[in-house]
Coordinates of C-alpha atoms and ligand atoms in Angstrom, one line a residue:
M1 CA 0.0 0.0 0.0
S2 CA 2.9 2.4 0.5
S3 CA 4.1 4.8 -2.1
T4 CA 7.3 2.8 -2.3
T5 CA 5.5 -0.3 -3.6
T6 CA 7.4 -2.1 -6.4
E7 CA 4.5 -4.2 -7.7
R8 CA 3.8 -3.8 -11.3
E9 CA 0.7 -1.7 -12.0
P10 CA -2.0 -3.0 -14.3
L11 CA -1.9 -1.0 -17.5
L12 CA -5.2 0.7 -17.5
A13 CA -7.0 2.9 -20.0
A14 CA -8.9 5.9 -18.5
F15 CA -12.3 5.1 -17.1
S16 CA -15.2 5.4 -19.4
N17 CA -18.8 4.4 -18.8
E18 CA -20.1 1.1 -20.1
P19 CA -22.3 1.6 -23.1
V20 CA -25.8 0.5 -22.6
S21 CA -27.5 -1.9 -24.9
A22 CA -30.1 -0.1 -27.0
F23 CA -32.1 -3.2 -28.0
S24 CA -32.9 -1.3 -31.1
T25 CA -31.7 -3.9 -33.6
A26 CA -33.4 -7.3 -34.4
A27 CA -30.1 -9.0 -33.5
E28 CA -29.9 -7.4 -30.0
K29 CA -33.6 -8.2 -29.3
H30 CA -33.1 -11.8 -30.4
A31 CA -30.0 -12.1 -28.1
M32 CA -32.0 -10.7 -25.2
E33 CA -34.9 -13.1 -25.8
K34 CA -32.4 -16.0 -25.8
A35 CA -31.0 -14.7 -22.5
L36 CA -34.5 -14.5 -21.0
E37 CA -35.2 -18.0 -22.1
A38 CA -32.0 -19.3 -20.6
V39 CA -32.7 -17.7 -17.3
R40 CA -36.3 -19.0 -17.3
A41 CA -34.8 -22.5 -17.6
Q42 CA -33.0 -21.9 -14.3
F43 CA -36.1 -20.8 -12.4
G44 CA -36.8 -22.5 -9.1
R45 CA -33.2 -23.7 -8.4
D46 CA -31.8 -24.0 -4.9
Y47 CA -29.1 -21.6 -3.7
D48 CA -26.9 -22.3 -0.7
L49 CA -25.5 -20.0 1.8
L50 CA -21.9 -19.2 1.2
I51 CA -19.9 -18.8 4.4
A52 CA -16.3 -18.0 3.6
G53 CA -16.3 -20.6 0.9
R54 CA -18.4 -23.2 2.7
R55 CA -21.7 -24.0 1.1
E56 CA -24.4 -24.5 3.7
K57 CA -28.1 -25.3 3.5
S58 CA -30.8 -24.5 6.0
A59 CA -34.2 -25.9 6.5
D60 CA -35.8 -22.4 6.4
K61 CA -36.0 -21.2 2.8
L62 CA -36.6 -17.9 1.1
K63 CA -38.6 -17.9 -2.1
S64 CA -37.8 -15.2 -4.6
L65 CA -40.7 -14.5 -7.0
N66 CA -41.1 -12.8 -10.3
P67 CA -43.1 -9.7 -9.5
S68 CA -44.6 -9.6 -13.1
Q69 CA -46.0 -13.1 -12.4
P70 CA -45.7 -14.0 -8.8
D71 CA -46.6 -17.7 -9.3
Q72 CA -43.1 -18.1 -10.9
V73 CA -40.4 -18.9 -8.4
V74 CA -37.1 -17.4 -9.6
G75 CA -34.9 -19.0 -6.9
I76 CA -35.1 -20.8 -3.6
H77 CA -32.5 -19.6 -1.0
S78 CA -31.3 -21.1 2.2
K79 CA -31.9 -18.5 5.0
G80 CA -29.0 -17.7 7.3
T81 CA -29.4 -18.1 11.0
A82 CA -28.0 -15.9 13.8
E83 CA -25.4 -18.5 14.4
Q84 CA -24.3 -18.6 10.7
A85 CA -24.2 -14.8 10.8
N86 CA -21.8 -14.9 13.7
E87 CA -19.7 -17.5 11.9
A88 CA -19.5 -15.4 8.8
V89 CA -18.2 -12.4 10.7
E90 CA -15.6 -14.5 12.6
A91 CA -14.4 -16.1 9.3
A92 CA -14.1 -12.7 7.7
F93 CA -12.2 -11.4 10.8
D94 CA -9.8 -14.4 10.6
Y95 CA -9.0 -13.8 7.0
F96 CA -8.7 -10.0 7.2
P97 CA -4.9 -9.9 8.0
E98 CA -4.0 -11.9 4.9
W99 CA -6.4 -10.1 2.6
S100 CA -5.4 -6.7 3.7
A101 CA -1.7 -7.6 3.1
T102 CA -2.5 -8.7 -0.5
P103 CA -0.9 -6.2 -2.9
V104 CA -3.3 -3.5 -4.1
E105 CA -2.5 -4.4 -7.7
T106 CA -3.6 -8.0 -7.1
R107 CA -7.0 -6.9 -5.7
V108 CA -7.4 -4.4 -8.5
G109 CA -6.7 -7.1 -11.0
M110 CA -9.4 -9.3 -9.5
L111 CA -11.9 -6.4 -9.6
L112 CA -11.2 -5.7 -13.3
R113 CA -11.7 -9.4 -14.0
A114 CA -15.0 -9.3 -12.2
A115 CA -16.0 -6.3 -14.4
A116 CA -15.0 -8.3 -17.5
L117 CA -17.0 -11.3 -16.4
I118 CA -20.2 -9.3 -15.8
R119 CA -19.7 -7.7 -19.2
E120 CA -19.4 -11.2 -20.8
R121 CA -22.7 -12.2 -19.1
K122 CA -24.4 -8.9 -19.5
L123 CA -27.6 -10.0 -21.1
E124 CA -27.9 -12.9 -18.7
F125 CA -27.6 -10.5 -15.8
D126 CA -30.1 -8.2 -17.6
A127 CA -32.5 -11.2 -17.7
W128 CA -32.2 -12.0 -14.0
L129 CA -33.0 -8.4 -13.2
V130 CA -36.0 -8.5 -15.5
Y131 CA -37.4 -11.5 -13.7
E132 CA -36.3 -11.0 -10.1
A133 CA -36.6 -7.2 -9.8
G134 CA -39.2 -6.5 -12.4
K135 CA -37.0 -4.2 -14.5
T136 CA -37.7 -3.5 -18.1
W137 CA -34.9 -4.3 -20.5
P138 CA -33.4 -0.9 -20.6
E139 CA -33.7 -0.4 -16.9
A140 CA -32.1 -3.8 -16.3
D141 CA -29.3 -3.0 -18.7
G142 CA -28.7 0.3 -16.9
D143 CA -28.3 -1.5 -13.6
V144 CA -25.8 -4.0 -15.0
S145 CA -23.9 -1.3 -16.8
E146 CA -23.6 0.6 -13.6
A147 CA -22.3 -2.5 -11.8
I148 CA -19.5 -2.8 -14.4
D149 CA -18.8 0.9 -14.0
F150 CA -18.4 0.6 -10.2
C151 CA -15.9 -2.2 -10.6
E152 CA -13.9 -0.4 -13.2
Y153 CA -14.0 2.9 -11.4
Y154 CA -13.2 1.7 -7.9
A155 CA -10.3 -0.4 -9.3
R156 CA -8.8 2.8 -10.7
Q157 CA -9.6 4.8 -7.6
M158 CA -7.8 2.2 -5.4
L159 CA -4.7 2.5 -7.4
R160 CA -4.9 6.3 -6.8
M161 CA -5.5 5.8 -3.1
S162 CA -2.5 3.6 -2.9
K163 CA -0.3 6.5 -3.8
P164 CA -1.5 9.5 -1.8
D165 CA -0.3 13.0 -2.5
P166 CA 3.1 13.8 -1.0
L167 CA 3.0 15.6 2.4
V168 CA 4.9 18.6 3.6
Q169 CA 8.4 17.3 4.6
M170 CA 9.7 18.4 8.0
P171 CA 13.4 19.0 8.0
G172 CA 15.2 15.8 8.9
E173 CA 12.1 13.6 8.5
R174 CA 10.5 11.5 5.8
D175 CA 6.7 12.2 6.2
E176 CA 4.1 10.2 4.5
M177 CA 0.5 9.0 4.9
V178 CA -0.9 5.7 3.8
Y179 CA -4.4 4.3 3.6
L180 CA -5.2 1.1 5.4
P181 CA -8.3 -1.0 5.2
L182 CA -10.7 -1.1 8.1
G183 CA -11.6 -4.7 8.8
V184 CA -14.8 -6.7 8.5
G185 CA -17.6 -4.9 6.6
V186 CA -21.2 -5.8 6.5
I187 CA -22.8 -5.0 3.2
I188 CA -26.6 -4.5 3.2
P189 CA -28.0 -3.5 -0.2
P190 CA -31.6 -2.8 -1.3
W191 CA -33.5 -4.6 -4.0
N192 CA -34.0 -1.6 -6.3
F193 CA -30.5 -1.7 -7.8
P194 CA -29.8 -5.2 -6.7
L195 CA -26.7 -5.7 -8.9
A196 CA -25.3 -2.2 -9.1
I197 CA -25.5 -1.1 -5.5
M198 CA -24.6 -4.5 -4.1
A199 CA -21.6 -4.8 -6.5
G200 CA -20.6 -1.2 -5.8
M201 CA -20.6 -1.4 -2.0
T202 CA -19.0 -4.9 -2.1
S203 CA -16.3 -4.1 -4.7
A204 CA -15.3 -0.9 -3.0
A205 CA -14.9 -2.6 0.4
L206 CA -13.0 -5.6 -1.1
V207 CA -10.6 -3.7 -3.3
A208 CA -9.7 -1.5 -0.4
G209 CA -8.6 -4.6 1.4
N210 CA -11.5 -5.3 3.7
T211 CA -13.3 -8.7 4.0
V212 CA -17.1 -8.6 3.8
V213 CA -20.3 -10.3 4.7
I214 CA -23.0 -9.5 2.2
K215 CA -26.7 -9.7 3.3
P216 CA -28.7 -9.3 0.1
S217 CA -32.2 -8.0 0.0
S218 CA -34.8 -10.7 0.5
D219 CA -36.4 -9.7 -2.7
T220 CA -33.4 -10.2 -4.9
P221 CA -31.1 -12.9 -3.5
T222 CA -30.6 -14.7 -6.8
I223 CA -28.9 -11.8 -8.4
A224 CA -26.6 -11.7 -5.4
A225 CA -25.8 -15.4 -5.8
K226 CA -24.9 -14.8 -9.4
F227 CA -22.6 -11.9 -8.4
A228 CA -20.9 -14.2 -5.9
E229 CA -20.2 -16.6 -8.7
V230 CA -18.5 -13.8 -10.5
L231 CA -16.4 -12.8 -7.5
L232 CA -15.1 -16.4 -7.1
Q233 CA -14.4 -16.7 -10.8
A234 CA -12.6 -13.4 -10.8
G235 CA -10.2 -14.8 -8.3
F236 CA -11.4 -13.3 -5.0
P237 CA -10.5 -15.8 -2.4
A238 CA -13.6 -17.7 -1.1
T239 CA -12.6 -16.6 2.4
S240 CA -12.7 -12.9 1.5
F241 CA -16.5 -12.8 1.6
S242 CA -19.7 -14.5 2.7
L243 CA -23.1 -14.3 1.1
L244 CA -25.9 -14.7 3.6
A245 CA -29.5 -14.5 2.5
G246 CA -32.0 -14.1 5.2
S247 CA -34.3 -11.8 7.0
G248 CA -32.8 -8.3 7.6
S249 CA -34.4 -8.0 11.0
V250 CA -33.1 -11.4 12.2
I251 CA -29.5 -11.7 10.8
G252 CA -29.1 -8.0 10.1
D253 CA -29.0 -7.0 13.7
V254 CA -26.6 -9.9 14.6
L255 CA -24.2 -8.8 11.8
V256 CA -24.4 -5.1 12.8
Q257 CA -23.9 -5.8 16.5
H258 CA -21.1 -8.2 16.2
P259 CA -18.0 -6.8 18.1
K260 CA -15.7 -7.8 15.2
T261 CA -17.8 -5.9 12.7
R262 CA -15.8 -2.8 11.8
F263 CA -18.1 -1.0 9.4
I264 CA -21.5 -1.3 7.8
A265 CA -22.3 -0.2 4.2
F266 CA -26.0 0.1 3.9
T267 CA -28.3 1.4 1.2
G268 CA -32.1 1.3 1.9
S269 CA -34.9 3.0 3.7
R270 CA -34.5 5.8 6.2
D271 CA -36.0 3.7 9.1
V272 CA -33.7 0.7 8.6
G273 CA -30.7 3.0 8.1
L274 CA -31.4 4.9 11.4
H275 CA -31.9 1.6 13.2
I276 CA -28.5 0.3 12.0
N277 CA -26.8 3.6 12.9
E278 CA -28.3 3.3 16.4
L279 CA -27.3 -0.3 16.9
A280 CA -23.8 0.2 15.5
A281 CA -23.2 3.2 17.9
K282 CA -23.4 1.0 21.0
P283 CA -20.0 -0.7 21.7
Q284 CA -20.2 -4.4 22.4
K285 CA -18.1 -6.4 24.8
G286 CA -14.6 -6.8 23.3
Q287 CA -15.2 -4.2 20.7
V288 CA -12.2 -1.8 20.4
W289 CA -13.4 0.7 17.7
I290 CA -16.2 3.0 16.8
K291 CA -18.1 1.3 14.0
R292 CA -18.3 3.3 10.8
V293 CA -21.7 3.4 9.2
V294 CA -22.2 4.4 5.6
A295 CA -25.9 4.7 5.2
E296 CA -27.5 5.8 1.9
M297 CA -31.3 6.2 2.5
G298 CA -34.5 7.5 1.1
G299 CA -35.6 10.4 -1.0
K300 CA -38.5 12.7 -1.8
D301 CA -37.0 14.2 -4.9
A302 CA -38.4 17.3 -6.5
I303 CA -38.3 18.8 -10.0
V304 CA -38.9 22.5 -10.1
V305 CA -40.5 23.7 -13.4
D306 CA -40.1 27.4 -13.8
R307 CA -42.3 29.6 -16.0
E308 CA -39.2 30.2 -18.2
A309 CA -38.6 26.5 -18.8
D310 CA -38.8 24.6 -22.1
L311 CA -42.1 23.0 -21.1
D312 CA -41.9 20.0 -23.4
S313 CA -38.5 19.0 -22.1
A314 CA -39.6 19.6 -18.5
V315 CA -42.6 17.3 -19.0
K316 CA -40.4 14.6 -20.4
G317 CA -37.9 15.0 -17.6
V318 CA -40.6 14.6 -15.0
L319 CA -42.2 11.6 -16.8
W320 CA -38.9 9.7 -17.0
S321 CA -37.9 10.6 -13.5
A322 CA -41.2 9.8 -11.9
F323 CA -42.2 6.6 -13.7
G324 CA -39.0 4.9 -14.9
Y325 CA -38.7 1.6 -13.0
Q326 CA -42.1 2.4 -11.6
G327 CA -40.9 5.2 -9.4
Q328 CA -38.8 2.8 -7.4
K329 CA -35.5 4.7 -7.5
C330 CA -34.2 6.6 -4.6
S331 CA -33.6 9.4 -7.1
A332 CA -37.2 9.2 -8.6
C333 CA -39.1 12.4 -8.9
S334 CA -42.1 12.2 -6.5
R335 CA -42.8 15.9 -6.4
A336 CA -43.2 18.3 -9.4
I337 CA -43.2 21.9 -8.2
V338 CA -44.6 24.1 -10.9
D339 CA -44.8 27.8 -11.4
Q340 CA -48.4 29.0 -11.3
A341 CA -48.0 30.8 -14.7
I342 CA -47.6 27.5 -16.5
Y343 CA -49.3 25.1 -14.0
D344 CA -52.4 24.2 -16.0
E345 CA -50.5 23.8 -19.3
F346 CA -47.9 21.6 -17.6
L347 CA -50.6 19.4 -16.1
E348 CA -52.3 19.0 -19.5
K349 CA -49.0 18.0 -21.2
L350 CA -48.1 15.7 -18.3
K351 CA -51.5 14.0 -18.5
A352 CA -51.1 13.4 -22.2
G353 CA -47.6 12.0 -21.6
V354 CA -48.8 9.6 -18.9
S355 CA -51.6 8.3 -21.1
E356 CA -48.9 7.0 -23.5
L357 CA -47.0 5.0 -20.8
T358 CA -47.6 1.3 -21.0
V359 CA -47.7 -1.0 -18.0
G360 CA -47.2 -4.8 -18.0
P361 CA -44.8 -7.7 -17.6
S362 CA -41.2 -6.4 -17.8
E363 CA -40.1 -9.2 -20.0
Q364 CA -42.2 -7.7 -22.8
P365 CA -40.1 -4.9 -24.3
G366 CA -43.2 -2.9 -25.4
N367 CA -43.9 -2.0 -21.7
Y368 CA -42.5 1.2 -20.4
M369 CA -43.3 0.2 -16.8
G370 CA -43.2 -3.2 -15.1
P371 CA -44.5 -4.3 -11.7
V372 CA -43.6 -2.9 -8.3
I373 CA -41.4 -5.2 -6.3
N374 CA -43.8 -7.3 -4.1
A375 CA -47.3 -7.6 -2.7
G376 CA -46.5 -5.5 0.4
A377 CA -45.1 -2.6 -1.8
K378 CA -48.2 -2.8 -4.0
R379 CA -50.5 -2.6 -1.0
S380 CA -48.6 0.3 0.6
I381 CA -48.4 2.3 -2.6
L382 CA -52.1 1.9 -3.3
E383 CA -52.8 3.1 0.2
Y384 CA -50.8 6.2 -0.5
V385 CA -52.8 6.7 -3.7
E386 CA -56.0 6.7 -1.6
V387 CA -54.5 9.2 0.8
G388 CA -53.4 11.3 -2.2
K389 CA -56.9 11.3 -3.7
K390 CA -58.1 13.0 -0.5
E391 CA -55.2 15.4 -0.4
G392 CA -55.4 16.5 -4.0
R393 CA -57.0 16.1 -7.4
L394 CA -56.4 12.9 -9.4
I395 CA -55.1 13.7 -12.8
A396 CA -54.0 10.2 -14.1
G397 CA -53.9 6.6 -12.9
G398 CA -55.1 6.0 -9.4
S399 CA -55.4 2.2 -9.3
A400 CA -53.7 -1.1 -9.8
G401 CA -52.8 -2.3 -13.3
A402 CA -54.4 -5.3 -15.1
G403 CA -53.0 -8.8 -14.5
D404 CA -51.7 -11.0 -11.7
G405 CA -48.4 -9.1 -11.3
Y406 CA -47.8 -6.2 -8.9
F407 CA -48.8 -3.6 -11.4
I408 CA -49.8 0.0 -10.6
Q409 CA -50.9 2.6 -13.1
P410 CA -48.7 5.7 -13.3
T411 CA -50.5 8.1 -11.0
V412 CA -50.5 11.9 -10.9
I413 CA -52.2 13.9 -8.1
A414 CA -52.3 17.7 -8.5
D415 CA -52.9 20.6 -6.1
I416 CA -50.9 19.0 -3.3
D417 CA -50.0 21.2 -0.3
S418 CA -46.6 21.0 1.2
K419 CA -48.1 19.7 4.5
A420 CA -49.7 16.7 2.7
R421 CA -48.4 13.2 3.4
I422 CA -47.8 12.5 -0.2
F423 CA -45.6 15.6 -0.4
Q424 CA -43.5 14.6 2.6
E425 CA -43.4 10.8 2.8
E426 CA -41.4 8.5 0.6
I427 CA -43.9 6.3 -1.3
F428 CA -41.4 4.5 -3.5
G429 CA -43.8 3.8 -6.4
P430 CA -45.3 5.4 -9.5
V431 CA -47.0 8.2 -7.7
L432 CA -46.3 11.9 -8.5
A433 CA -47.5 14.8 -6.4
V434 CA -47.8 18.1 -8.3
T435 CA -47.7 21.4 -6.3
K436 CA -48.3 24.9 -7.5
A437 CA -45.7 27.6 -6.7
R438 CA -46.2 31.3 -6.7
D439 CA -42.8 32.0 -8.3
F440 CA -39.3 30.6 -8.6
D441 CA -38.3 31.5 -5.0
H442 CA -41.4 29.9 -3.6
A443 CA -40.7 26.8 -5.7
I444 CA -37.2 26.4 -4.3
E445 CA -38.6 26.9 -0.8
L446 CA -41.1 24.2 -1.4
A447 CA -38.5 21.8 -2.9
N448 CA -36.4 22.3 0.3
D449 CA -39.4 21.6 2.5
S450 CA -38.4 18.0 3.1
E451 CA -36.4 16.0 5.6
Y452 CA -34.7 14.3 2.7
G453 CA -32.2 15.8 0.3
L454 CA -31.1 13.3 -2.3
T455 CA -31.7 14.5 -5.9
G456 CA -33.5 17.4 -7.4
A457 CA -33.8 19.1 -10.8
V458 CA -34.7 22.5 -12.1
F459 CA -36.0 23.4 -15.5
S460 CA -35.4 27.0 -16.4
K461 CA -33.7 29.1 -19.1
N462 CA -33.0 32.0 -16.8
P463 CA -29.3 32.0 -15.6
D464 CA -30.1 33.9 -12.4
K465 CA -32.6 31.3 -11.4
I466 CA -30.2 28.5 -12.3
R467 CA -27.6 30.3 -10.1
K468 CA -30.0 30.5 -7.3
A469 CA -30.8 26.8 -7.5
R470 CA -27.1 25.9 -7.5
E471 CA -26.8 27.9 -4.3
Q472 CA -30.0 27.1 -2.5
F473 CA -31.5 23.9 -3.6
F474 CA -30.2 21.6 -0.8
V475 CA -29.7 18.2 -2.4
G476 CA -26.7 15.9 -2.8
N477 CA -27.4 15.6 -6.6
L478 CA -28.7 18.6 -8.4
Y479 CA -29.6 18.4 -12.1
I480 CA -30.3 21.4 -14.3
N481 CA -32.5 21.2 -17.4
R482 CA -32.5 17.3 -17.3
K483 CA -34.1 14.5 -15.4
C484 CA -33.1 13.8 -11.8
T485 CA -32.5 10.0 -12.2
G486 CA -29.8 8.2 -14.1
A487 CA -26.6 9.2 -12.2
M488 CA -23.5 8.0 -14.1
V489 CA -20.5 6.6 -12.3
G490 CA -17.6 9.0 -12.4
A491 CA -19.7 11.9 -13.7
H492 CA -22.4 12.2 -11.0
P493 CA -21.0 11.0 -7.6
F494 CA -24.1 10.0 -5.8
G495 CA -25.4 10.5 -2.2
G496 CA -27.8 12.7 -0.3
F497 CA -28.1 15.2 2.5
N498 CA -30.1 15.1 5.7
M499 CA -32.3 12.0 6.1
S500 CA -31.2 10.8 2.7
G501 CA -28.0 9.5 4.3
T502 CA -24.3 10.1 4.9
D503 CA -23.6 11.6 1.5
S504 CA -20.9 9.0 0.7
K505 CA -20.9 9.9 -3.0
A506 CA -20.9 6.4 -4.6
G507 CA -19.1 6.5 -8.0
G508 CA -17.1 9.5 -7.0
P509 CA -13.4 10.1 -6.2
D510 CA -13.9 10.3 -2.5
Y511 CA -16.0 7.1 -2.1
L512 CA -13.2 4.7 -1.2
L513 CA -12.3 6.9 1.8
Q514 CA -15.3 5.3 3.5
F515 CA -13.6 2.0 3.5
L516 CA -10.1 3.1 4.5
Q517 CA -8.3 4.8 7.4
A518 CA -5.3 7.0 7.0
K519 CA -2.1 6.3 8.9
S520 CA 0.5 9.1 9.1
I521 CA 4.2 8.0 9.4
A522 CA 7.1 10.4 10.3
E523 CA 10.5 8.8 10.1
R524 CA 13.5 10.7 11.4
V525 CA 16.2 10.5 8.8
V526 CA 19.7 10.3 10.4
Ligands
LIG601 P1 -35.0 -1.6 3.2 O1 -36.3 -2.2 3.5 O2 -34.5 -0.6 4.2 O3 -34.0 -2.8 3.1 C1 -32.7 -2.6 2.7 C2 -31.8 -3.7 3.2 O4 -31.8 -3.7 4.6 C3 -32.4 -5.1 2.8 O5 -31.3 -5.9 2.5 C4 -33.0 -5.5 4.1 O6 -33.1 -6.9 4.2 C5 -32.1 -5.0 5.1 N1 -32.6 -4.9 6.5 C6 -33.9 -4.8 6.9 N2 -34.0 -4.7 8.2 C7 -32.7 -4.8 8.7 C8 -32.1 -4.7 10.0 N3 -32.8 -4.6 11.1 N4 -30.7 -4.8 10.1 C9 -30.0 -4.9 9.0 N5 -30.5 -4.9 7.7 C10 -31.8 -4.9 7.6 O7 -35.0 -0.9 1.8 P2 -35.5 -1.5 0.4 O8 -37.0 -1.6 0.4 O9 -34.7 -2.7 0.1 O10 -35.0 -0.4 -0.6 C11 -35.7 0.8 -0.9 C12 -35.2 2.0 -0.1 O11 -33.8 2.2 -0.4 C13 -35.9 3.3 -0.4 O12 -36.1 4.0 0.8 C14 -34.8 4.0 -1.3 O13 -34.9 5.4 -1.3 C15 -33.6 3.5 -0.7 N6 -32.4 3.7 -1.6 C16 -31.5 4.6 -1.4 C17 -30.4 4.8 -2.3 C18 -29.4 5.9 -2.1 O14 -28.4 5.8 -2.7 N7 -29.7 6.8 -1.2 C19 -30.3 3.9 -3.4 C20 -31.3 2.9 -3.5 C21 -32.3 2.8 -2.6 P3 -34.6 -7.7 3.9 O15 -34.8 -7.5 2.5 O16 -34.3 -9.1 4.4 O17 -35.6 -7.0 4.7
LIG602 MG1 -39.1 -10.9 -6.0

């Protein structure tokens, strides 16, 4: 890790984002259909727990379902017990000294191989995401591309971190600073970017020299199992990680509280993030550090549409941000805040746009929207729709979609007050609240009226207003004259303010610092 390392560096081209598959040609479509077919042929398989290389089964199983057609079982997973969770942390702790001493270049090489392997299996991973997470083809491909980007990007960032900038040199001394890994990390991803976020948090922790225990979301454990295959094939030692499916509330608490757990990388809801933060803060018997918590949480993201905006492009930006992946992105627009001068015209155009959105099984490429993730989500989102109907005026949607899957129509509710529940609470589904603002200043004030602060966008042609938004719109990711979803690794480091989390800026140059600690060394030169 020191700047005097003599290991050979991998020869690396500059980072560039993975191109997404357009699925616009007959050949690409055909290849994707083949991939879907191949994945369907693997439905219902059993997956073991993976504890530092040991495959274990348990009697208690978790069934992962296809949300477009819930009678289809995508995979059956052994559920980890509290005892197995403890074993996984112990095993990771035992292997940490060896892994952390592995040359950076070796770990980087493994991560680059992992990226290459996902790239080779890209359509297969796309297909797993279509079936297990209910993503449409382009959304699935975006997720897989982002996973590749994270691996490629963090590999390069780790090489950079291994050679920190030189320090001021005291006379008669050699002064340097090196970055050391932390120890055992618990990785807890959500289901909504089940490959990208899991791969991003895991690969950052591993390449920095930490060992990890991954607790995948109970909705998307099969994608995690496929990623574990990639890690092993890429050369990551079987002892460097464990994959433990199982209930967050059962094994999650055990993993977080274990005295040998050094850090937790979590992405998910505000309530679970706060719970983890609280548990992690309490030192356990034998624990000799303050646990670090990286918690990226919810959002209630707003798009401000100014009277001086290009209205058509604003409507498109709101539509994509609100209804892409059924509104189930932490960056999704769930509040459109619109200047009164163009409010009615905006609503008219928005309504026309929504009427063109198609909803149905995500494996059929003609559908713009697929299902929401599970029965519980469908119930809770529809409850919010009912609340919203009382709080405002229904413009579009307002009920479930047709079919057995967890479909919900894209829903727009206008005239929403800032005190309304659907203005303040994260719904995490295809429900957009529209609020009228007196003017631009009022719109920014409304946008900031939230405990969250993840993404936001402003549509305006007025440079003074854009400047004001840059200064006063309090979000971790601000977009101007474009949609508020679709952050790209390297270009849009991602993470939010306030109750949206610790602002760790995934996919940015500072991200690896979360997984490292700096040691300063001053040597007297005689
Ligand atoms: P979630 O319900 O909070 O679950 C996230 C993860 O935490 C899952 O793996 C879950 O396991 C686990 N978990 C649950 N209880 C736990 C406990 N007591 N201890 C440890 N782990 C526990 O969130 P989600 O529904 O999967 O994801 C949607 C949420 O994620 C939304 O709020 C969204 O805004 C947020 N999100 C934020 C970002 C960001 O970058 N800020 C990105 C994506 C998503 P189980 O599945 O077994 O319950
Ligand atoms: Mg599922």
